[in-house]
Tab-separated table of C-alpha atoms in Angstrom:
chain	number	residue	atom	x	y	z
A	1199	MET	CA	-36.399	10.534	6.368
A	1200	ILE	CA	-37.564	8.169	9.129
A	1201	LYS	CA	-36.082	5.226	7.495
A	1202	LYS	CA	-32.795	6.923	7.071
A	1203	SER	CA	-32.703	7.991	10.500
A	1204	ALA	CA	-33.469	4.554	11.819
A	1205	GLY	CA	-30.645	3.141	9.719
A	1206	ILE	CA	-28.200	5.503	11.210
A	1207	ALA	CA	-29.287	4.815	14.683
A	1208	LEU	CA	-28.915	0.929	14.160
A	1209	ARG	CA	-25.442	1.398	12.811
A	1210	ARG	CA	-24.486	3.397	15.739
A	1211	SER	CA	-26.111	1.100	18.297
A	1212	PRO	CA	-24.155	-0.813	20.936
A	1213	ALA	CA	-25.576	-4.107	19.447
A	1214	MET	CA	-23.882	-3.431	16.123
A	1215	LYS	CA	-20.542	-2.749	17.922
A	1216	VAL	CA	-20.880	-6.161	19.644
A	1217	GLY	CA	-21.529	-7.715	16.306
A	1218	ALA	CA	-18.446	-6.187	14.751
A	1219	SER	CA	-16.452	-7.496	17.695
A	1220	VAL	CA	-17.792	-10.947	17.325
A	1221	ARG	CA	-17.009	-10.812	13.673
A	1222	ARG	CA	-13.459	-9.768	14.418
A	1223	ARG	CA	-12.988	-12.593	16.888
A	1224	ALA	CA	-14.497	-15.148	14.507
A	1225	ALA	CA	-12.182	-13.980	11.706
A	1226	ALA	CA	-9.255	-14.189	13.985
A	1227	GLY	CA	-10.156	-17.684	15.016
A	1228	LEU	CA	-10.730	-18.768	11.506
A	1229	ALA	CA	-7.206	-17.459	10.534
A	1230	SER	CA	-5.569	-19.263	13.489
A	1231	GLY	CA	-7.404	-22.513	12.595
A	1232	ARG	CA	-6.428	-22.261	8.927
A	1233	SER	CA	-2.847	-21.626	9.851
A	1234	THR	CA	-2.787	-24.689	12.073
A	1235	LEU	CA	-4.345	-26.889	9.114
A	1236	VAL	CA	-1.583	-25.674	6.743
A	1237	ASP	CA	1.226	-26.448	9.138
A	1238	SER	CA	-0.040	-29.707	10.644
A	1239	VAL	CA	-1.761	-31.192	7.739
A	1240	LEU	CA	-1.136	-29.735	4.263
A	1241	MET	CA	2.566	-28.969	4.557
A	1242	PRO	CA	3.476	-32.492	5.917
A	1243	ALA	CA	1.328	-34.059	3.245
A	1244	ALA	CA	3.180	-32.197	0.436
A	1245	GLN	CA	6.367	-34.067	1.622
A	1246	GLY	CA	8.751	-31.264	0.807
A	1247	SER	CA	7.150	-30.481	-2.591
A	1248	ALA	CA	5.717	-27.238	-1.305
A	1249	ALA	CA	6.892	-23.872	-0.140
A	1250	ARG	CA	5.075	-22.202	2.967
A	1251	VAL	CA	3.568	-18.985	2.033
A	1252	GLN	CA	4.378	-16.335	4.692
A	1253	TYR	CA	2.902	-13.198	2.966
A	1254	ALA	CA	0.901	-12.875	-0.203
A	1255	ALA	CA	-1.169	-9.825	-1.154
A	1256	VAL	CA	-2.119	-7.554	-4.115
A	1257	LEU	CA	-1.681	-4.112	-2.458
A	1258	ASP	CA	-2.094	-1.375	-5.193
A	1259	GLY	CA	-4.519	-3.172	-7.347
A	1260	HIS	CA	-2.151	-4.732	-9.819
A	1261	THR	CA	1.118	-5.773	-8.049
A	1262	LEU	CA	1.488	-9.088	-6.426
A	1263	ASN	CA	3.702	-9.133	-3.260
A	1264	LEU	CA	4.865	-12.709	-2.236
A	1265	ARG	CA	7.231	-14.121	0.362
A	1266	ALA	CA	7.510	-17.906	0.936
A	1267	LEU	CA	9.871	-20.235	2.837
A	1268	LEU	CA	11.543	-23.065	0.972
A	1269	PRO	CA	11.436	-26.625	2.526
A	1270	ALA	CA	14.482	-27.878	4.024
A	1271	GLY	CA	16.814	-29.858	1.745
A	1272	VAL	CA	15.577	-28.362	-1.431
A	1273	PRO	CA	18.615	-28.608	-3.931
A	1274	VAL	CA	18.856	-25.014	-5.015
A	1275	ALA	CA	21.982	-22.856	-5.219
A	1276	ALA	CA	22.049	-20.704	-2.054
A	1277	PRO	CA	21.780	-16.852	-2.544
A	1278	ALA	CA	25.048	-14.992	-1.874
A	1279	THR	CA	25.454	-12.638	0.937
A	1280	THR	CA	29.090	-11.608	0.496
A	1281	GLY	CA	31.253	-9.883	-2.057
A	1282	SER	CA	30.960	-6.450	-3.605
A	1283	ASP	CA	31.521	-4.787	-6.933
A	1284	ALA	CA	32.918	-1.460	-7.536
A	1285	ASP	CA	29.491	0.288	-6.631
A	1286	GLY	CA	29.340	-1.539	-3.347
A	1287	ARG	CA	26.669	-3.768	-4.570
A	1288	ASP	CA	26.517	-7.466	-3.768
A	1289	ALA	CA	28.436	-9.035	-6.826
A	1290	GLU	CA	26.680	-12.407	-6.770
A	1291	ALA	CA	23.371	-10.706	-6.106
A	1292	THR	CA	23.800	-8.628	-9.249
A	1293	ASP	CA	24.405	-11.939	-11.169
A	1294	ALA	CA	21.291	-13.287	-9.648
A	1295	GLU	CA	19.362	-10.214	-10.909
A	1296	ALA	CA	20.570	-10.798	-14.403
A	1297	THR	CA	19.854	-14.348	-14.367
A	1298	PRO	CA	17.105	-15.213	-11.991
A	1299	ARG	CA	17.346	-18.635	-10.162
A	1300	ALA	CA	13.685	-18.596	-9.030
A	1301	HIS	CA	10.453	-17.793	-10.728
A	1302	VAL	CA	6.825	-17.516	-9.683
A	1303	LEU	CA	4.611	-19.713	-11.821
A	1304	PHE	CA	0.978	-18.660	-12.817
A	1305	ILE	CA	-0.879	-21.865	-13.987
A	1306	SER	CA	-4.164	-21.923	-15.689
A	1307	GLY	CA	-5.110	-25.036	-17.471
A	1308	GLY	CA	-2.267	-25.786	-20.054
A	1309	THR	CA	-0.913	-22.239	-19.734
A	1310	ARG	CA	2.177	-21.405	-17.688
A	1311	ILE	CA	3.443	-18.038	-17.101
A	1312	ARG	CA	6.848	-17.306	-15.362
A	1313	ALA	CA	7.838	-14.181	-13.498
A	1314	ALA	CA	11.347	-13.515	-11.844
A	1315	ALA	CA	11.721	-13.949	-8.128
A	1316	ARG	CA	14.531	-13.401	-5.758
A	1317	LEU	CA	16.146	-15.898	-3.284
A	1318	HIS	CA	17.133	-14.588	0.177
A	1319	ARG	CA	19.096	-16.348	2.928
A	1320	GLU	CA	17.331	-15.836	6.364
A	1321	ARG	CA	19.131	-15.530	9.603
A	1322	ASP	CA	18.079	-18.901	10.703
A	1323	GLY	CA	19.702	-20.487	7.672
A	1324	GLN	CA	16.451	-21.042	5.805
A	1325	THR	CA	15.969	-19.840	2.189
A	1326	SER	CA	13.040	-17.751	1.169
A	1327	VAL	CA	11.735	-16.585	-2.157
A	1328	GLN	CA	10.505	-13.088	-2.590
A	1329	ALA	CA	8.659	-11.556	-5.564
A	1330	THR	CA	6.959	-8.379	-6.701
A	1331	VAL	CA	4.979	-9.001	-9.905
A	1332	LEU	CA	3.002	-6.431	-12.054
A	1333	LEU	CA	-0.199	-8.018	-13.257
A	1334	GLY	CA	-1.317	-7.396	-16.767
A	1335	GLU	CA	0.225	-7.246	-20.044
A	1336	ASP	CA	-1.380	-4.036	-21.105
A	1337	ILE	CA	0.378	-2.171	-18.238
A	1338	GLY	CA	3.784	-3.763	-18.767
A	1339	GLY	CA	3.148	-6.828	-16.469
A	1340	VAL	CA	2.757	-10.541	-16.912
A	1341	PRO	CA	0.201	-11.449	-19.388
A	1342	VAL	CA	-2.385	-13.203	-17.036
A	1343	THR	CA	-5.901	-12.997	-18.203
A	1344	LEU	CA	-9.351	-13.162	-16.601
A	1345	GLY	CA	-10.072	-16.378	-14.694
A	1346	ARG	CA	-8.376	-18.497	-11.850
A	1347	TRP	CA	-4.581	-18.870	-11.808
A	1348	THR	CA	-2.831	-21.287	-9.471
A	1349	LEU	CA	0.441	-20.010	-8.075
A	1350	GLY	CA	3.590	-22.116	-7.711
A	1351	LEU	CA	7.460	-21.817	-7.853
A	1352	GLU	CA	10.002	-22.862	-10.339
A	1353	LEU	CA	13.673	-23.132	-9.058
A	1354	ASP	CA	17.003	-23.571	-10.777
A	1355	SER	CA	18.563	-26.543	-8.905
A	1356	GLY	CA	21.500	-27.060	-11.293
A	1357	ALA	CA	19.740	-30.035	-12.912
A	1358	PRO	CA	18.649	-29.981	-16.564
A	1359	ALA	CA	15.061	-29.628	-15.503
A	1360	PRO	CA	13.937	-26.880	-13.049
A	1361	LEU	CA	12.466	-28.005	-9.775
A	1362	ARG	CA	8.824	-26.975	-9.262
A	1363	LEU	CA	7.129	-26.537	-5.814
A	1364	GLN	CA	3.576	-25.775	-4.856
A	1365	LEU	CA	2.732	-22.616	-2.858
A	1366	ILE	CA	0.723	-23.481	0.220
A	1367	GLY	CA	-0.394	-20.996	2.942
A	1368	ASP	CA	-3.010	-18.896	4.501
A	1369	GLY	CA	-3.702	-16.594	1.421
A	1370	ALA	CA	-4.012	-12.878	1.915
A	1371	PRO	CA	-3.515	-11.601	5.389
A	1372	ALA	CA	-6.137	-9.803	7.450
A	1373	TYR	CA	-5.633	-6.058	7.880
A	1374	GLY	CA	-6.797	-3.601	10.453
A	1375	GLY	CA	-6.543	0.244	10.695
A	1376	PRO	CA	-7.779	2.920	8.296
A	1377	THR	CA	-6.689	1.294	5.097
A	1378	ARG	CA	-7.163	-1.956	3.325
A	1379	PRO	CA	-5.542	-3.697	0.279
A	1380	LEU	CA	-6.768	-2.320	-2.837
A	1381	ASP	CA	-7.821	-5.160	-5.145
A	1382	THR	CA	-8.996	-3.102	-8.109
A	1383	CYS	CA	-6.578	-1.824	-10.599
A	1384	VAL	CA	-6.914	1.831	-11.062
A	1385	ARG	CA	-5.826	1.750	-14.597
A	1386	THR	CA	-7.689	-1.195	-16.000
A	1387	GLY	CA	-10.484	-1.728	-13.558
A	1388	ARG	CA	-9.709	-5.406	-13.279
A	1389	ARG	CA	-10.160	-6.963	-9.831
A	1390	HIS	CA	-7.543	-9.363	-8.273
A	1391	ARG	CA	-8.318	-11.486	-5.322
A	1392	LEU	CA	-5.941	-14.049	-3.584
A	1393	GLY	CA	-7.366	-17.140	-2.176
A	1394	LEU	CA	-6.696	-20.843	-1.641
A	1395	THR	CA	-7.770	-24.015	-3.512
A	1396	PRO	CA	-9.402	-26.757	-1.596
A	1397	ALA	CA	-6.056	-28.331	-1.307
A	1398	GLY	CA	-4.614	-25.120	0.201
A	1399	ARG	CA	-2.574	-23.887	-2.801
A	1400	LEU	CA	-2.352	-20.179	-3.450
A	1401	ARG	CA	-4.749	-19.059	-6.203
A	1402	LEU	CA	-5.258	-15.634	-7.857
A	1403	THR	CA	-8.670	-14.948	-9.399
A	1404	ILE	CA	-8.892	-12.038	-11.854
A	1405	ALA	CA	-12.375	-10.649	-12.476
A	1406	PRO	CA	-13.422	-8.080	-15.201
A	1407	ALA	CA	-13.844	-4.486	-14.553
A	1408	VAL	CA	-17.019	-2.991	-13.061
A	1409	ALA	CA	-18.375	0.055	-14.327
A	1410	ARG	CA	-17.851	3.054	-11.939
A	1411	ALA	CA	-17.791	6.710	-12.154
A	1412	GLU	CA	-14.868	8.127	-10.348
A	1413	VAL	CA	-14.652	11.697	-8.992
A	1414	LEU	CA	-11.336	13.342	-9.992
A	1415	ARG	CA	-11.774	16.850	-8.563
A	1416	VAL	CA	-14.476	19.132	-7.217
A	1417	ASN	CA	-13.985	22.746	-8.502
A	1418	ARG	CA	-15.474	25.582	-6.406
A	1419	ALA	CA	-17.010	28.757	-7.716
A	1420	PHE	CA	-19.166	31.538	-6.313
A	1421	THR	CA	-21.965	30.637	-8.390
A	1422	GLY	CA	-21.749	26.732	-7.982
A	1423	THR	CA	-19.393	23.920	-8.726
A	1424	SER	CA	-18.029	21.797	-11.409
A	1425	VAL	CA	-17.098	18.064	-10.927
A	1426	LEU	CA	-14.585	16.359	-12.941
A	1427	PHE	CA	-15.018	12.559	-13.212
A	1428	ALA	CA	-13.922	9.560	-15.236
A	1429	VAL	CA	-15.911	6.551	-16.307
A	1430	TYR	CA	-14.298	3.096	-16.126
A	1431	GLY	CA	-15.348	-0.388	-16.958
A	1432	PRO	CA	-17.377	-1.679	-19.747
A	1433	ASP	CA	-19.506	1.495	-19.806
A	1434	ALA	CA	-16.464	3.784	-20.266
A	1435	ALA	CA	-17.079	6.338	-23.022
A	1436	ARG	CA	-14.993	6.219	-26.105
A	1437	ALA	CA	-13.666	9.093	-28.292
A	1438	GLY	CA	-16.755	10.762	-30.139
A	1439	ALA	CA	-19.342	9.026	-27.899
A	1440	THR	CA	-22.401	10.752	-26.748
A	1441	PRO	CA	-21.748	12.707	-23.583
A	1442	PRO	CA	-23.049	11.256	-20.436
A	1443	ILE	CA	-26.098	12.854	-18.589
A	1444	VAL	CA	-25.571	13.552	-14.921
A	1445	GLU	CA	-28.588	13.592	-12.677
A	1446	LEU	CA	-28.610	15.811	-9.536
A	1447	VAL	CA	-30.867	14.275	-6.995
A	1448	GLU	CA	-32.104	16.026	-3.914
A	1449	GLN	CA	-32.711	13.268	-1.217
A	1450	GLN	CA	-35.371	14.687	0.903
A	1451	ARG	CA	-37.930	15.908	-1.928
A	1452	ARG	CA	-36.770	13.479	-4.483
A	1453	THR	CA	-35.994	16.355	-6.931
A	1454	VAL	CA	-34.216	15.311	-10.044
A	1455	LEU	CA	-32.324	17.686	-12.363
A	1456	ARG	CA	-30.219	16.626	-15.351
A	1457	HIS	CA	-27.105	18.211	-16.793
A	1458	THR	CA	-25.034	17.119	-19.658
A	1459	ALA	CA	-21.328	16.633	-19.149
A	1460	GLU	CA	-18.584	18.017	-21.419
A	1461	PRO	CA	-15.480	16.013	-22.402
A	1462	LEU	CA	-12.102	16.859	-21.158
A	1463	PRO	CA	-9.374	17.238	-23.746
A	1464	ALA	CA	-6.914	14.238	-24.266
A	1465	ASP	CA	-8.897	11.782	-22.254
A	1466	ALA	CA	-11.857	9.853	-23.684
A	1467	THR	CA	-12.923	8.763	-20.328
A	1468	ALA	CA	-12.873	12.062	-18.434
A	1469	TRP	CA	-15.760	14.588	-18.217
A	1470	ARG	CA	-16.903	17.767	-16.557
A	1471	VAL	CA	-20.440	18.619	-15.354
A	1472	THR	CA	-21.055	22.094	-14.216
A	1473	LEU	CA	-23.673	22.708	-11.587
A	1474	PRO	CA	-25.006	26.293	-11.346
A	1475	LEU	CA	-26.030	25.757	-7.676
A	1476	GLY	CA	-26.891	29.409	-7.252
A	1477	ARG	CA	-29.855	29.025	-9.597
A	1478	LEU	CA	-30.854	25.526	-8.339
A	1479	LEU	CA	-30.720	25.796	-4.615
A	1480	ASP	CA	-33.713	26.375	-2.371
A	1481	SER	CA	-32.240	28.971	0.077
A	1482	SER	CA	-35.000	28.355	2.581
A	1483	VAL	CA	-34.119	24.745	3.632
A	1484	ARG	CA	-31.152	22.518	4.035
A	1485	GLN	CA	-30.663	20.255	0.968
A	1486	THR	CA	-28.545	17.226	0.284
A	1487	TRP	CA	-27.703	16.485	-3.322
A	1488	SER	CA	-26.125	13.420	-4.810
A	1489	LEU	CA	-24.991	12.869	-8.309
A	1490	ARG	CA	-25.434	9.843	-10.610
A	1491	LEU	CA	-25.025	8.888	-14.273
A	1492	VAL	CA	-28.040	8.150	-16.405
A	1493	PRO	CA	-27.686	4.573	-17.862
A	1494	GLY	CA	-26.393	4.350	-21.355
A	1495	PRO	CA	-27.952	2.565	-24.342
A	1496	ARG	CA	-27.321	-0.867	-22.824
A	1497	GLY	CA	-29.274	-0.030	-19.753
A	1498	GLY	CA	-28.494	-0.944	-16.211
A	1499	LYS	CA	-28.465	0.814	-12.887
A	1500	PRO	CA	-27.399	4.494	-12.646
A	1501	LEU	CA	-23.650	4.890	-11.523
A	1502	GLU	CA	-23.050	7.004	-8.478
A	1503	LEU	CA	-20.374	9.674	-8.794
A	1504	GLY	CA	-17.984	9.108	-6.046
A	1505	ARG	CA	-14.564	7.856	-4.983
A	1506	HIS	CA	-14.535	4.126	-5.207
A	1507	GLY	CA	-11.057	3.189	-6.358
A	1508	HIS	CA	-9.373	3.685	-3.088
A	1509	ASP	CA	-7.771	1.717	-0.088
A	1510	LEU	CA	-9.747	3.541	2.747
A	1511	ARG	CA	-12.059	1.709	5.014
A	1512	SER	CA	-13.995	4.875	5.793
A	1513	PRO	CA	-13.839	7.321	2.966
A	1514	ARG	CA	-16.162	9.770	4.638
A	1515	LYS	CA	-13.767	10.339	7.557
A	1516	VAL	CA	-10.658	10.602	5.406
A	1517	LEU	CA	-11.825	12.257	2.206
A	1518	THR	CA	-13.034	15.737	3.371
A	1519	PRO	CA	-13.100	18.430	0.514
A	1520	PRO	CA	-13.239	21.869	1.717
A	1521	LYS	CA	-16.490	23.725	2.219
A	1522	PHE	CA	-17.243	26.754	0.045
A	1523	THR	CA	-19.965	29.456	-0.296
A	1524	VAL	CA	-22.453	30.022	-3.057
A	1525	ARG	CA	-24.617	33.041	-3.530
A	1526	ALA	CA	-28.204	32.063	-4.480
A	1527	GLU	CA	-30.413	34.205	-6.713
A	1528	ASP	CA	-32.332	35.718	-3.936
A	1529	GLY	CA	-29.049	37.101	-2.452
A	1530	THR	CA	-28.843	34.386	0.285
A	1531	PHE	CA	-25.536	32.851	0.895
A	1532	VAL	CA	-25.435	28.996	1.169
A	1533	GLU	CA	-22.670	26.883	2.549
A	1534	VAL	CA	-21.839	23.865	0.411
A	1535	LYS	CA	-20.216	20.957	2.105
A	1536	PRO	CA	-18.872	18.144	-0.345
A	1537	GLN	CA	-18.775	14.845	1.485
A	1538	TYR	CA	-18.585	11.007	0.791
A	1539	THR	CA	-20.852	8.383	2.044
A	1540	ARG	CA	-19.808	4.960	3.593
A	1541	ARG	CA	-20.006	3.628	-0.005
A	1542	GLY	CA	-17.849	6.525	-1.319
A	1543	ALA	CA	-20.705	8.298	-3.246
A	1544	LEU	CA	-20.282	12.165	-3.387
A	1545	GLN	CA	-22.892	14.331	-1.787
A	1546	LEU	CA	-23.283	18.111	-1.645
A	1547	VAL	CA	-24.745	19.318	1.706
A	1548	CYS	CA	-26.241	22.820	1.106
A	1549	THR	CA	-26.972	24.830	4.183
A	1550	PRO	CA	-28.323	28.489	4.039
A	1551	ARG	CA	-26.289	30.703	6.312
A	1552	LYS	CA	-29.306	32.011	8.130
A	1553	LEU	CA	-30.160	28.179	9.185
A	1554	GLY	CA	-26.528	27.319	10.030
A	1555	THR	CA	-24.648	28.304	13.179
A	1556	PRO	CA	-22.805	31.719	13.103
């Protein structure tokens, strides 16, 4: 209890706020210096063989969004901006969609994968390349696999051989505010991270899924609650597998209670655990319970049930399930408040009504 209180006090101390401010200024300075390096050193050294990345990010866990400016003098057919068909659409743009004149290249060793991109004429006369690429063959996207992929461009210049350009830039931008880019695919669990090679080229790193237990819904009842969750990653259960065991852990007294989950129909990864809180609660004190999965046959650490596959910087402030009341066996009414920790783990804070505020 003392250790936990000290940790909370440290996180809320003015010293930590100063540290966060220093970190933000350092990150901003690093980004500015990196941008200067790209524009003053790397791009001139490329001698017109590289496009300047203006924006690159994986926003929803599996979709690459890219925008880059082509160097001046690149012999590529200019994108059309005039002429409409019967539907009012740009006629030549429609042709460009049917036959892309630009592609994003994914390069890993001797493997090259192409994904269609779009050319766009900017107001200042420059030409940009824009692309939205779904990552992963098993979800209908490009067949990129685990590992590192260097990104480039391939342009139809009218010559027999396409023109290939490097993609040089600052990598993924920094974000502020309550959300952040989601780098983990919610369907496959694979993690996608954009970065730079030592030469400044844009690089995509794809890492395997990490095991996690994701809360789908918290159901309320007068006698307790049931939590619906799914298991992702290498420890995900398969059809016919042994049901996972959920441990209900009381943080103050270190009480551990075990409950076996039951499968949900039509989804081999989804489960339901029913918690009869009315029978389990000590109605004389306030209790905080957390939930975790007992490691499977392969061992490892217990998995905390929570909300991990999200784009929120502070899930505890944003994800606020409604409170509900449970009647204990001795007739006492207990208020149950589901909440999420900073790491996204689910907690059930149970407060007897006689101890709470009226």
